[in-house]
Short mmCIF file of C-alpha atoms and ligand atoms in Angstrom, two decimals:
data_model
loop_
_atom_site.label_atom_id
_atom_site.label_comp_id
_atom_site.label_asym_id
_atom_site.label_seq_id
_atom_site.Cartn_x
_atom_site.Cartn_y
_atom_site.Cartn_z
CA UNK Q 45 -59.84 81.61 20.79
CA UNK Q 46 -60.60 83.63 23.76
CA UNK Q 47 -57.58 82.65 25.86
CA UNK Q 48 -55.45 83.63 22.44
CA UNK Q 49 -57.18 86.99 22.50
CA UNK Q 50 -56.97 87.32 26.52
CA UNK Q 51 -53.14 86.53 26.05
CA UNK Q 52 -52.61 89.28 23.35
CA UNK Q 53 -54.44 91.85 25.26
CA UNK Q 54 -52.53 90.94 28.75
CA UNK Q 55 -49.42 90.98 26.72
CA UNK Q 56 -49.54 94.62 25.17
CA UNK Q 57 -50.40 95.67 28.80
CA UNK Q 58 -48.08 98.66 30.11
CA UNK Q 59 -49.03 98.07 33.46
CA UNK Q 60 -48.09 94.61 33.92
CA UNK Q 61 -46.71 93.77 37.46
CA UNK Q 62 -45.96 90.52 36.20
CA UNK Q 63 -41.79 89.38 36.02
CA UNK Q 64 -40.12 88.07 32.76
CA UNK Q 65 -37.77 86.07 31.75
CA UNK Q 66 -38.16 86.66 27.82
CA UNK Q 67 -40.76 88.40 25.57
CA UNK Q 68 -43.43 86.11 25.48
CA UNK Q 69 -44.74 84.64 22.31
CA UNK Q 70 -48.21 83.64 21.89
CA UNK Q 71 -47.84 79.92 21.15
CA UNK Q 72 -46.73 77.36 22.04
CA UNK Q 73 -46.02 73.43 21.01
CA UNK Q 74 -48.66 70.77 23.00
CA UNK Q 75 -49.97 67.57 23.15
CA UNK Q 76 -53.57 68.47 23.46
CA UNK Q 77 -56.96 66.26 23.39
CA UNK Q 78 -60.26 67.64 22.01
CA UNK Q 79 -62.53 64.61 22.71
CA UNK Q 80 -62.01 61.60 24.58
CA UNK Q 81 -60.40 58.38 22.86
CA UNK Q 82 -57.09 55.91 21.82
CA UNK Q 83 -53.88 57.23 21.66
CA UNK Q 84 -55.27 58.79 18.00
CA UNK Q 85 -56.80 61.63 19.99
CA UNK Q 86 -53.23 62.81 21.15
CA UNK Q 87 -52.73 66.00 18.74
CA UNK Q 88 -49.70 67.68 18.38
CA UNK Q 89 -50.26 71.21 17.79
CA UNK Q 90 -50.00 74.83 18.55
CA UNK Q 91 -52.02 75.91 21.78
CA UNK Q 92 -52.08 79.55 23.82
CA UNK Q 93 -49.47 80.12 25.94
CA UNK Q 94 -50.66 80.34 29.68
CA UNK Q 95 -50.69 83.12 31.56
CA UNK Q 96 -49.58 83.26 35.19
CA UNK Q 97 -51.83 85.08 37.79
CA UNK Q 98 -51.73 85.74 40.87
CA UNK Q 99 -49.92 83.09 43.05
CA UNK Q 100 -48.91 81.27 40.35
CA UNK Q 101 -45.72 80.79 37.93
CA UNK Q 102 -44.78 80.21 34.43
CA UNK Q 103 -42.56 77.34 33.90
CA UNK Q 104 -40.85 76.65 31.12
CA UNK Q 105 -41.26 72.63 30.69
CA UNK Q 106 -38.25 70.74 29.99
CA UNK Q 107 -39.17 67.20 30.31
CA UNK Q 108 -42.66 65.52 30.96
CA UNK Q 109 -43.28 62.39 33.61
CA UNK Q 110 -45.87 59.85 31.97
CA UNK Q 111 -48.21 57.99 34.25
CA UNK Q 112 -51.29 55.49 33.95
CA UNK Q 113 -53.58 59.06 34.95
CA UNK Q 114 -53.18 60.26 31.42
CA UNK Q 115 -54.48 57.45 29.67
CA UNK Q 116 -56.87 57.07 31.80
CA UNK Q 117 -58.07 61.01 31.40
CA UNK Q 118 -57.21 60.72 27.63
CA UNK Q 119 -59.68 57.40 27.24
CA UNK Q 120 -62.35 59.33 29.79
CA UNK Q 121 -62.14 57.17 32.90
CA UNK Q 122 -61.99 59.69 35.12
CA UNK Q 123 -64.37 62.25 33.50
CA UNK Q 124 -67.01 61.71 36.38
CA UNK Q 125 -64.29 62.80 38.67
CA UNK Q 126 -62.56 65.56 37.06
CA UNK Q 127 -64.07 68.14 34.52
CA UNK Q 128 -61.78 68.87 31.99
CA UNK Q 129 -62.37 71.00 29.52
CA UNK Q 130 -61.58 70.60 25.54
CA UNK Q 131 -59.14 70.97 24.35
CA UNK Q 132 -57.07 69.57 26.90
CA UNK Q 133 -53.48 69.02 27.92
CA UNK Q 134 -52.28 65.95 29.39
CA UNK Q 135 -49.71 65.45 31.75
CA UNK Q 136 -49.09 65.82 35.59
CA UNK Q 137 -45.46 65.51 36.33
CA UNK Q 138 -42.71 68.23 35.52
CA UNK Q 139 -39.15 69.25 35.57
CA UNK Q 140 -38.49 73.04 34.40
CA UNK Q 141 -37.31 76.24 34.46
CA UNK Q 142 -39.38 79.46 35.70
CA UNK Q 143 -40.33 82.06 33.22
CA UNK Q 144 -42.29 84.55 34.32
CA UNK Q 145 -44.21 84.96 38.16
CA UNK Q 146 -47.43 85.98 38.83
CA UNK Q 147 -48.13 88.78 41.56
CA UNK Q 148 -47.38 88.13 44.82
CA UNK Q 149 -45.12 85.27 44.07
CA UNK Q 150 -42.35 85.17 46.75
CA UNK Q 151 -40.28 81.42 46.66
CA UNK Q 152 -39.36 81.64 43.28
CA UNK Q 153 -37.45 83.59 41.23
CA UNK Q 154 -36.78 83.58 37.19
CA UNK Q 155 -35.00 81.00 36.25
CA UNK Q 156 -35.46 78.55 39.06
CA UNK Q 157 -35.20 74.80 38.38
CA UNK Q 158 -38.15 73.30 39.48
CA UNK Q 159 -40.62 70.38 39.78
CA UNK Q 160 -44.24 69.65 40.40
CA UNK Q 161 -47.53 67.90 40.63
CA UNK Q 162 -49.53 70.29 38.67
CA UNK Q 163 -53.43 70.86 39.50
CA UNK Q 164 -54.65 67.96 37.96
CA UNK Q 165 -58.02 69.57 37.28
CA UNK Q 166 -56.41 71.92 35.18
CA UNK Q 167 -54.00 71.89 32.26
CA UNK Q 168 -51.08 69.25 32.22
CA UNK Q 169 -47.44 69.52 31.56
CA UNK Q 170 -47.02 67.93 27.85
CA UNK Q 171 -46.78 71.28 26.75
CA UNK Q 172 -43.45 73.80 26.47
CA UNK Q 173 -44.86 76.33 28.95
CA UNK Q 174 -47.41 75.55 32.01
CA UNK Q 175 -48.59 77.59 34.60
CA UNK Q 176 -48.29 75.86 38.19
CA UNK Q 177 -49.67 77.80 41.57
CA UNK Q 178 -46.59 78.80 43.87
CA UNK Q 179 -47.56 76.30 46.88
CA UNK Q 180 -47.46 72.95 43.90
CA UNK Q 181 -43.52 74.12 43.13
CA UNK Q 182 -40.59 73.17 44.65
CA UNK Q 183 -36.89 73.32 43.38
CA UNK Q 184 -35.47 70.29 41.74
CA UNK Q 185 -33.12 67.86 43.11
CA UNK Q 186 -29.95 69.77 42.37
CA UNK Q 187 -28.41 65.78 41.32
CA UNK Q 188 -30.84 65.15 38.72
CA UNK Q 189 -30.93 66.71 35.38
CA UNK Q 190 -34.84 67.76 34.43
CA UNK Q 191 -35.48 64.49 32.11
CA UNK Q 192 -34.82 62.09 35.35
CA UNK Q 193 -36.45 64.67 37.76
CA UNK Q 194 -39.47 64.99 35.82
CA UNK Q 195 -39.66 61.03 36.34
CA UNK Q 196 -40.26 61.83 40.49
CA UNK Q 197 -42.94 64.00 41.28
CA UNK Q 198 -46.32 62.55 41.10
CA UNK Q 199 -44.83 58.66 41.48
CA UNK Q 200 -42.74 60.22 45.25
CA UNK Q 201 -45.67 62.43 46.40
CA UNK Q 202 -48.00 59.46 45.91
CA UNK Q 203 -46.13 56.87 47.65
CA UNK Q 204 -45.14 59.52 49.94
CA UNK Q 205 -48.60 60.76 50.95
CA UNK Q 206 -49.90 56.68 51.10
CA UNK Q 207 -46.28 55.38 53.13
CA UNK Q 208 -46.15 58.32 55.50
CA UNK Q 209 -49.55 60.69 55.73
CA UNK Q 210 -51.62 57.40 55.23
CA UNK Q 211 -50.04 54.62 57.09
CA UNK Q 212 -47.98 56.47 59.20
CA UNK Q 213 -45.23 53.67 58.49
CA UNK Q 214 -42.77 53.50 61.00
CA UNK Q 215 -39.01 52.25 61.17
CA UNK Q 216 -38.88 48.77 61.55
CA UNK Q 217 -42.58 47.29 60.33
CA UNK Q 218 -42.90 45.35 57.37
CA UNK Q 219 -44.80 46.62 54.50
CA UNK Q 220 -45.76 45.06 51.31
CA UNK Q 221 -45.61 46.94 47.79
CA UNK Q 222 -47.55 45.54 45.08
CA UNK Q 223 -45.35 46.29 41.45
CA UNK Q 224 -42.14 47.44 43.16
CA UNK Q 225 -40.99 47.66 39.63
CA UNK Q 226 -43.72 50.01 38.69
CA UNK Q 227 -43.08 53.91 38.55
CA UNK Q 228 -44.65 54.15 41.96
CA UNK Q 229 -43.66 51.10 43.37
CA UNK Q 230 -40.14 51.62 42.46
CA UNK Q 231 -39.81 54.77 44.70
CA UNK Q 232 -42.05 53.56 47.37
CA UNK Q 233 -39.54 50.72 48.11
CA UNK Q 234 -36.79 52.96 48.35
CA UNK Q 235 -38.96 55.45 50.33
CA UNK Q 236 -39.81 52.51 53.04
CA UNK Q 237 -36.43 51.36 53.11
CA UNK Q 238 -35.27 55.13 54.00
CA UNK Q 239 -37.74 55.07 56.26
CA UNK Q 240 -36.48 52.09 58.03
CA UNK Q 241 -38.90 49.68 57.50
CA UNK Q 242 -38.53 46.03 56.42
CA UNK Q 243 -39.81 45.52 52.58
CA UNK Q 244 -41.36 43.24 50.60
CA UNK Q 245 -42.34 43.61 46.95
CA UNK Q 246 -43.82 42.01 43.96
CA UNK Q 247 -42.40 42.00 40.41
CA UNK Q 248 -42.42 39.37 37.57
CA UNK Q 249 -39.17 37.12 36.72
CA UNK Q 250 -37.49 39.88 34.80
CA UNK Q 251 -37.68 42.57 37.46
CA UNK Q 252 -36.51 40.63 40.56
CA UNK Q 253 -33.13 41.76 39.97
CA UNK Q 254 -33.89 45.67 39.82
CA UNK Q 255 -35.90 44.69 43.27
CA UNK Q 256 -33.04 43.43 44.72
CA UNK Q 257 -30.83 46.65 43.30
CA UNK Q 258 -33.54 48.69 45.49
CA UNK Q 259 -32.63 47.07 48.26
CA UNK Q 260 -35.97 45.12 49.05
CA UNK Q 261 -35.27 42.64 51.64
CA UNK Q 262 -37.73 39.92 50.49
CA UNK Q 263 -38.52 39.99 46.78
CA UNK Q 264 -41.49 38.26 45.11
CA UNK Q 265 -42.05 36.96 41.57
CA UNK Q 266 -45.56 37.11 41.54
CA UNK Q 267 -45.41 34.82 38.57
CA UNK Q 268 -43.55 31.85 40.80
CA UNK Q 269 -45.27 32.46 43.97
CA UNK Q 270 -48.07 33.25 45.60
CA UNK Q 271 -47.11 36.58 47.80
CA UNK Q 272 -49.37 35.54 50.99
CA UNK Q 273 -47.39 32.58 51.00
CA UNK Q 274 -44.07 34.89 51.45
CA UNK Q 275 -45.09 38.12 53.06
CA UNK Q 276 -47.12 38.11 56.88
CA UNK Q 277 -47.94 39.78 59.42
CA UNK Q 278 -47.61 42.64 57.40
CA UNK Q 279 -48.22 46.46 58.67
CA UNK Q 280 -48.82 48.19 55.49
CA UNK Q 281 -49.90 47.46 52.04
CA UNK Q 282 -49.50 49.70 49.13
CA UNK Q 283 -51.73 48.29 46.23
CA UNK Q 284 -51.08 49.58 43.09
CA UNK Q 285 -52.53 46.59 41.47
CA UNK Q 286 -56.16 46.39 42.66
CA UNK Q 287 -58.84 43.24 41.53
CA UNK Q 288 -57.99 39.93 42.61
CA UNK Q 289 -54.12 41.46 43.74
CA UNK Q 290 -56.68 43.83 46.61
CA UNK Q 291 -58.58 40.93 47.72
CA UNK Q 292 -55.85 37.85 48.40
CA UNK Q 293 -53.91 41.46 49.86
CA UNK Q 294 -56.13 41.35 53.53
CA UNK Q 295 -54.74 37.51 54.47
CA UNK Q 296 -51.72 39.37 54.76
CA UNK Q 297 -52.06 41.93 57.66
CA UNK Q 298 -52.12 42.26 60.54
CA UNK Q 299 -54.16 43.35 62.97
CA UNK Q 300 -54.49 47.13 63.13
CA UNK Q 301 -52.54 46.82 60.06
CA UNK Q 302 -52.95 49.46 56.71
CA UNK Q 303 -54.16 48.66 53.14
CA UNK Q 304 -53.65 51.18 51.26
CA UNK Q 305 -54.92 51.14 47.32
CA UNK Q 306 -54.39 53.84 44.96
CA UNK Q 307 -56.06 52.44 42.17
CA UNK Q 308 -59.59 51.09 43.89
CA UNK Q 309 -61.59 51.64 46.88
CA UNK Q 310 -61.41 48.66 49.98
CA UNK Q 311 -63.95 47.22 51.37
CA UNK Q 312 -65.29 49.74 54.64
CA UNK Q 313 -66.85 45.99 55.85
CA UNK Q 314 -64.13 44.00 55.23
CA UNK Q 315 -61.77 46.27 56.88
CA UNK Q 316 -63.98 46.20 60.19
CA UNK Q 317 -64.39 42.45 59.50
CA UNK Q 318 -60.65 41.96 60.05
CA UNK Q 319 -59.86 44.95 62.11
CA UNK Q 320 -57.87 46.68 59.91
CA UNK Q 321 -57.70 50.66 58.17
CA UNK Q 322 -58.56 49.93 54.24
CA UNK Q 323 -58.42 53.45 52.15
CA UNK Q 324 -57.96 54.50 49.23
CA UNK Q 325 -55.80 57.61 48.24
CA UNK Q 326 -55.58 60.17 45.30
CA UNK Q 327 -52.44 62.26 44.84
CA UNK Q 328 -52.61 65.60 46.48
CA UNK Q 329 -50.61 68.49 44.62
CA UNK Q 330 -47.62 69.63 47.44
CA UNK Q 331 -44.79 71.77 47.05
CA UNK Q 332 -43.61 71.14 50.47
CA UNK Q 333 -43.41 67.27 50.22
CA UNK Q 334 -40.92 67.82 46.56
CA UNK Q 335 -38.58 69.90 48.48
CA UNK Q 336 -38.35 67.28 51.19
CA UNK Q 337 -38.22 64.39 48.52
CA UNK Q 338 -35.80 66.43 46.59
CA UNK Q 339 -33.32 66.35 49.76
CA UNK Q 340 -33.58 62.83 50.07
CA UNK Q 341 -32.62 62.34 46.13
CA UNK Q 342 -29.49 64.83 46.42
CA UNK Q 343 -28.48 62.68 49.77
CA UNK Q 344 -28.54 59.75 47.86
CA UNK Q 345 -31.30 57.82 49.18
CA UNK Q 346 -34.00 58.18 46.32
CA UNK Q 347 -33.40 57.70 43.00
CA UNK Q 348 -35.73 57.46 39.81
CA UNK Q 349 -35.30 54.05 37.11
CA UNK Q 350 -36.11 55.28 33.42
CA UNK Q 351 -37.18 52.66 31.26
CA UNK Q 352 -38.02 55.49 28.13
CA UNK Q 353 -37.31 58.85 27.08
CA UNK Q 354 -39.26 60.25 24.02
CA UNK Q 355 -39.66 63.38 22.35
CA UNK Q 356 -43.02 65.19 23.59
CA UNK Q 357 -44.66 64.46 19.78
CA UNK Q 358 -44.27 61.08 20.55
CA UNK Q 359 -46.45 60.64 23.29
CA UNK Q 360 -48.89 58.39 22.10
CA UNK Q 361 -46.13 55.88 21.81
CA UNK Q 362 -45.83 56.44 25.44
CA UNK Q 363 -49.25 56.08 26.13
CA UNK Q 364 -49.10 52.55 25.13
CA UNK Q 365 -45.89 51.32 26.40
CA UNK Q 366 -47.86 52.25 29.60
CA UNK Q 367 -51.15 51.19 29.02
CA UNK Q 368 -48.73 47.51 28.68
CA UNK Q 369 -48.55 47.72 32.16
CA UNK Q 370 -45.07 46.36 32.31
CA UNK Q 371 -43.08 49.79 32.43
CA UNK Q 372 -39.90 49.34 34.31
CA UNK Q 373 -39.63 52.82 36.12
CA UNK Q 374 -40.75 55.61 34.19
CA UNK Q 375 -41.21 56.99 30.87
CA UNK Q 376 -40.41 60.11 30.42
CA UNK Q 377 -41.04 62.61 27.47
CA UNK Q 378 -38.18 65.37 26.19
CA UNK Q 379 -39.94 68.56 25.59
CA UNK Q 380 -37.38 71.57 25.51
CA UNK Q 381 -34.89 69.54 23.32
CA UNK Q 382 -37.05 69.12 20.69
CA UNK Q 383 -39.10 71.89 20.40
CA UNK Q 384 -36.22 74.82 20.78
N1 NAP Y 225 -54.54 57.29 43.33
C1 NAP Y 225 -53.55 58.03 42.80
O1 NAP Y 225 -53.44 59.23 43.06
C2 NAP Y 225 -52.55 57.34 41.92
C3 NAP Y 225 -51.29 57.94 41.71
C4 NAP Y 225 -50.34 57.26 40.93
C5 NAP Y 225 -50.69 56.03 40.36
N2 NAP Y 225 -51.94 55.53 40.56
C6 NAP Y 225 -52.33 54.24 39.96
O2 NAP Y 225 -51.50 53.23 40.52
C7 NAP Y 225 -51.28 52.23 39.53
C8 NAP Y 225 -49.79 51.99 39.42
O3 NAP Y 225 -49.17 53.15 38.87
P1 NAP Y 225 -47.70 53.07 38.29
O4 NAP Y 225 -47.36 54.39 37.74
O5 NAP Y 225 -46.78 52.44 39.28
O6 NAP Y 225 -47.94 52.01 37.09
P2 NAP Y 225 -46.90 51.33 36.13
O7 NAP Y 225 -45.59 52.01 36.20
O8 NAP Y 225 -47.54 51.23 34.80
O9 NAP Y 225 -46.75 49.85 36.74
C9 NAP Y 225 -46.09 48.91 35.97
C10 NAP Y 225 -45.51 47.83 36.84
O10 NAP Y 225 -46.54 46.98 37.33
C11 NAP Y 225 -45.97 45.68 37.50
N3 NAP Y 225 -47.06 44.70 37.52
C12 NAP Y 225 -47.97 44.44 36.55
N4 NAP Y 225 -48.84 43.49 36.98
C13 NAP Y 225 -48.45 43.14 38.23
C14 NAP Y 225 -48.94 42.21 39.19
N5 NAP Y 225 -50.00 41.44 38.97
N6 NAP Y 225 -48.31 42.15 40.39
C15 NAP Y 225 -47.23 42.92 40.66
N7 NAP Y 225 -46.72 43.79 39.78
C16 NAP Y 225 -47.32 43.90 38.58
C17 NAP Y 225 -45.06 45.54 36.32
O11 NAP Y 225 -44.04 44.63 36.63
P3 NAP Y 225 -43.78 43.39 35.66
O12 NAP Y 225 -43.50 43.99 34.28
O13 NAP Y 225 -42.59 42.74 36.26
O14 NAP Y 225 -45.04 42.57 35.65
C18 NAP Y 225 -44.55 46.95 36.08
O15 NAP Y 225 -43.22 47.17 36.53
C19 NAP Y 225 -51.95 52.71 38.24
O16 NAP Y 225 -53.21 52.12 38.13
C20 NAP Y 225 -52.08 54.21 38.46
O17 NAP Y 225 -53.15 54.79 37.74
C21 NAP Y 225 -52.87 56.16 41.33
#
């Protein structure tokens, strides 16, 4: 392989400017895809070790968030949209340590505990080592050991980035999140309620308790009631749900109000129709937005729900637990216990 033979030769180097924490080997244990498919395609195998360059940092993965955007690579939904290359390494949500900086990296030092979106054009996280750029890192929450950390980033930037950047929410409006049990849903509740802002959110039977443990003033079993019939007048919508959950979502706003989907477009007509804002948003890699979601966590505001932990070589188990679409939380896959 060419990266193997790049790695050797960058290795041997003598005039490396690079910083260590270890001599690197040339291997390392991932969960890689070489074409498109089921959960079959998930291959557990030896791959290169990355390489930081400039800007960017080796991290040392110690536990692995899993969300709906790896099946959905891994099964080639999104292959219009993002050109991965084979093979490829799934996986967009980390908790580590840092190994080894690139030049001119100044925020981090070895053996930082950290967290991160990844680039999620480029290699994923299910994988011991990763290389993230500098400006998608951010130290971990100091109260959360990597395994529940790794269960934040992507799921907090998300909801941040849709709550806050989108929607502007503001203390005191009502806002309406579709699966508030989900892994996003269940920190964009707590994120609105931090925020101030008066919450309703939709869960089936089982899950109305953990809704209620989040605080969420007005709770909805979507399987017992129709949520137009409980939630108006509403500010924002988060819609994690899309279809027919999008379209009976507009009767609920109000005017000037937010719908905000991650999952499908809105209708530009319908939004004018009503005289609403209807956008959809994709999760934007930012360093920043951890390190102000990490305070949050260590004051005890934010917290992640973990509904699995499995080793790394097990992740096309996880893949289908969350293709069920009933995960409670997160899953969450081990990758430094089992592979050191
Ligand atoms: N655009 C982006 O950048 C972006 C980023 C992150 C996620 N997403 C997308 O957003 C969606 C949600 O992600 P996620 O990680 O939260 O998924 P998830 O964890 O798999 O969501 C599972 C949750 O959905 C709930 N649910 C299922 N059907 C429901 C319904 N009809 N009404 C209300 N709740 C329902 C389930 O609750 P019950 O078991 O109680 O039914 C379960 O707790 C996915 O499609 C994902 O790909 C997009």
């Amino acid at each position: 392989m060419n990266r193997t033979i790049e790695a050797i030769i960058k290795h041997t180097g003598a005039t490396s400017e690079k910083k260590s924490a270890s001599a690197p080997s040339q291997t390392m244990k991932a969960i890689r895809i070489h074409n498109y498919g089921g959960p079959e395609v998930l291959h557990y195998e030896d791959a290169p070790r990355p390489e930081p360059q400039a800007g960017e940092v080796l991290v040392r993965v110690h536990a692995a968030g899993v969300n709906p955007i790896d099946w959905k690579v891994r099964e080639g939904h999104v292959k219009d949209f993002w050109h991965h290359k084979f093979p490829l390494i799934l996986g967009w949500d980390l908790s580590g340590v840092v190994e080894e900086l690139g030049r001119g990296v100044s925020r981090f030092k070895i053996g930082d505990e950290v967290y991160s979106v990844p680039d999620p054009n480029r290699d994923g996280a299910y994988a011991e080592y990763i290389v993230v750029r500098e400006s998608e890192l951010a130290l971990k929450p100091k109260s959360l050991h990597h395994i529940r950390a790794a269960a934040v980033p992507l799921a907090a930037l998300i909801a941040w980035q849709s709550l806050f950047d989108t929607a502007q929410l503001q203390p005191g409006q009502r806002v309406l999140i579709h699966a508030g049990s989900g892994g996003v849903g269940h920190l964009a509740v707590q994120l609105a309620k931090w925020k101030g802002a008066y919450v309703f959110a939709t869960a089936s039977t089982k899950n109305k308790d953990l809704l209620r443990k989040l605080s969420v003033d007005e709770p909805i079993d979507y399987t017992q009631q129709r949520f137009e019939d409980v939630a108006r007048n509403i500010d924002v919508v988060l819609d994690t749900i899309g279809g027919e959950t999008q379209e009976r979502s507009w009767s609920v706003l109000k005017k000037g109000g937010n719908l905000v989907s991650l999952v499908q477009p809105p209708s530009e007509e319908k939004a004018k129709e009503l005289g609403v804002r209807a956008v959809f948003v994709g999760v934007q890699a930012n360093g920043e937005q951890l390190a102000e979601i990490a305070k949050i966590i260590d004051s005890g505001k934010l917290a992640p729900v973990i509904d699995r932990i499995l080793p790394l070589s097990e992740a096309g188990r996880a893949h289908e637990l969350s293709q069920s679409g009933h995960i409670r939380g997160k899953i969450v896959l081990r990758v430094k216990d089992q592979t050191s």
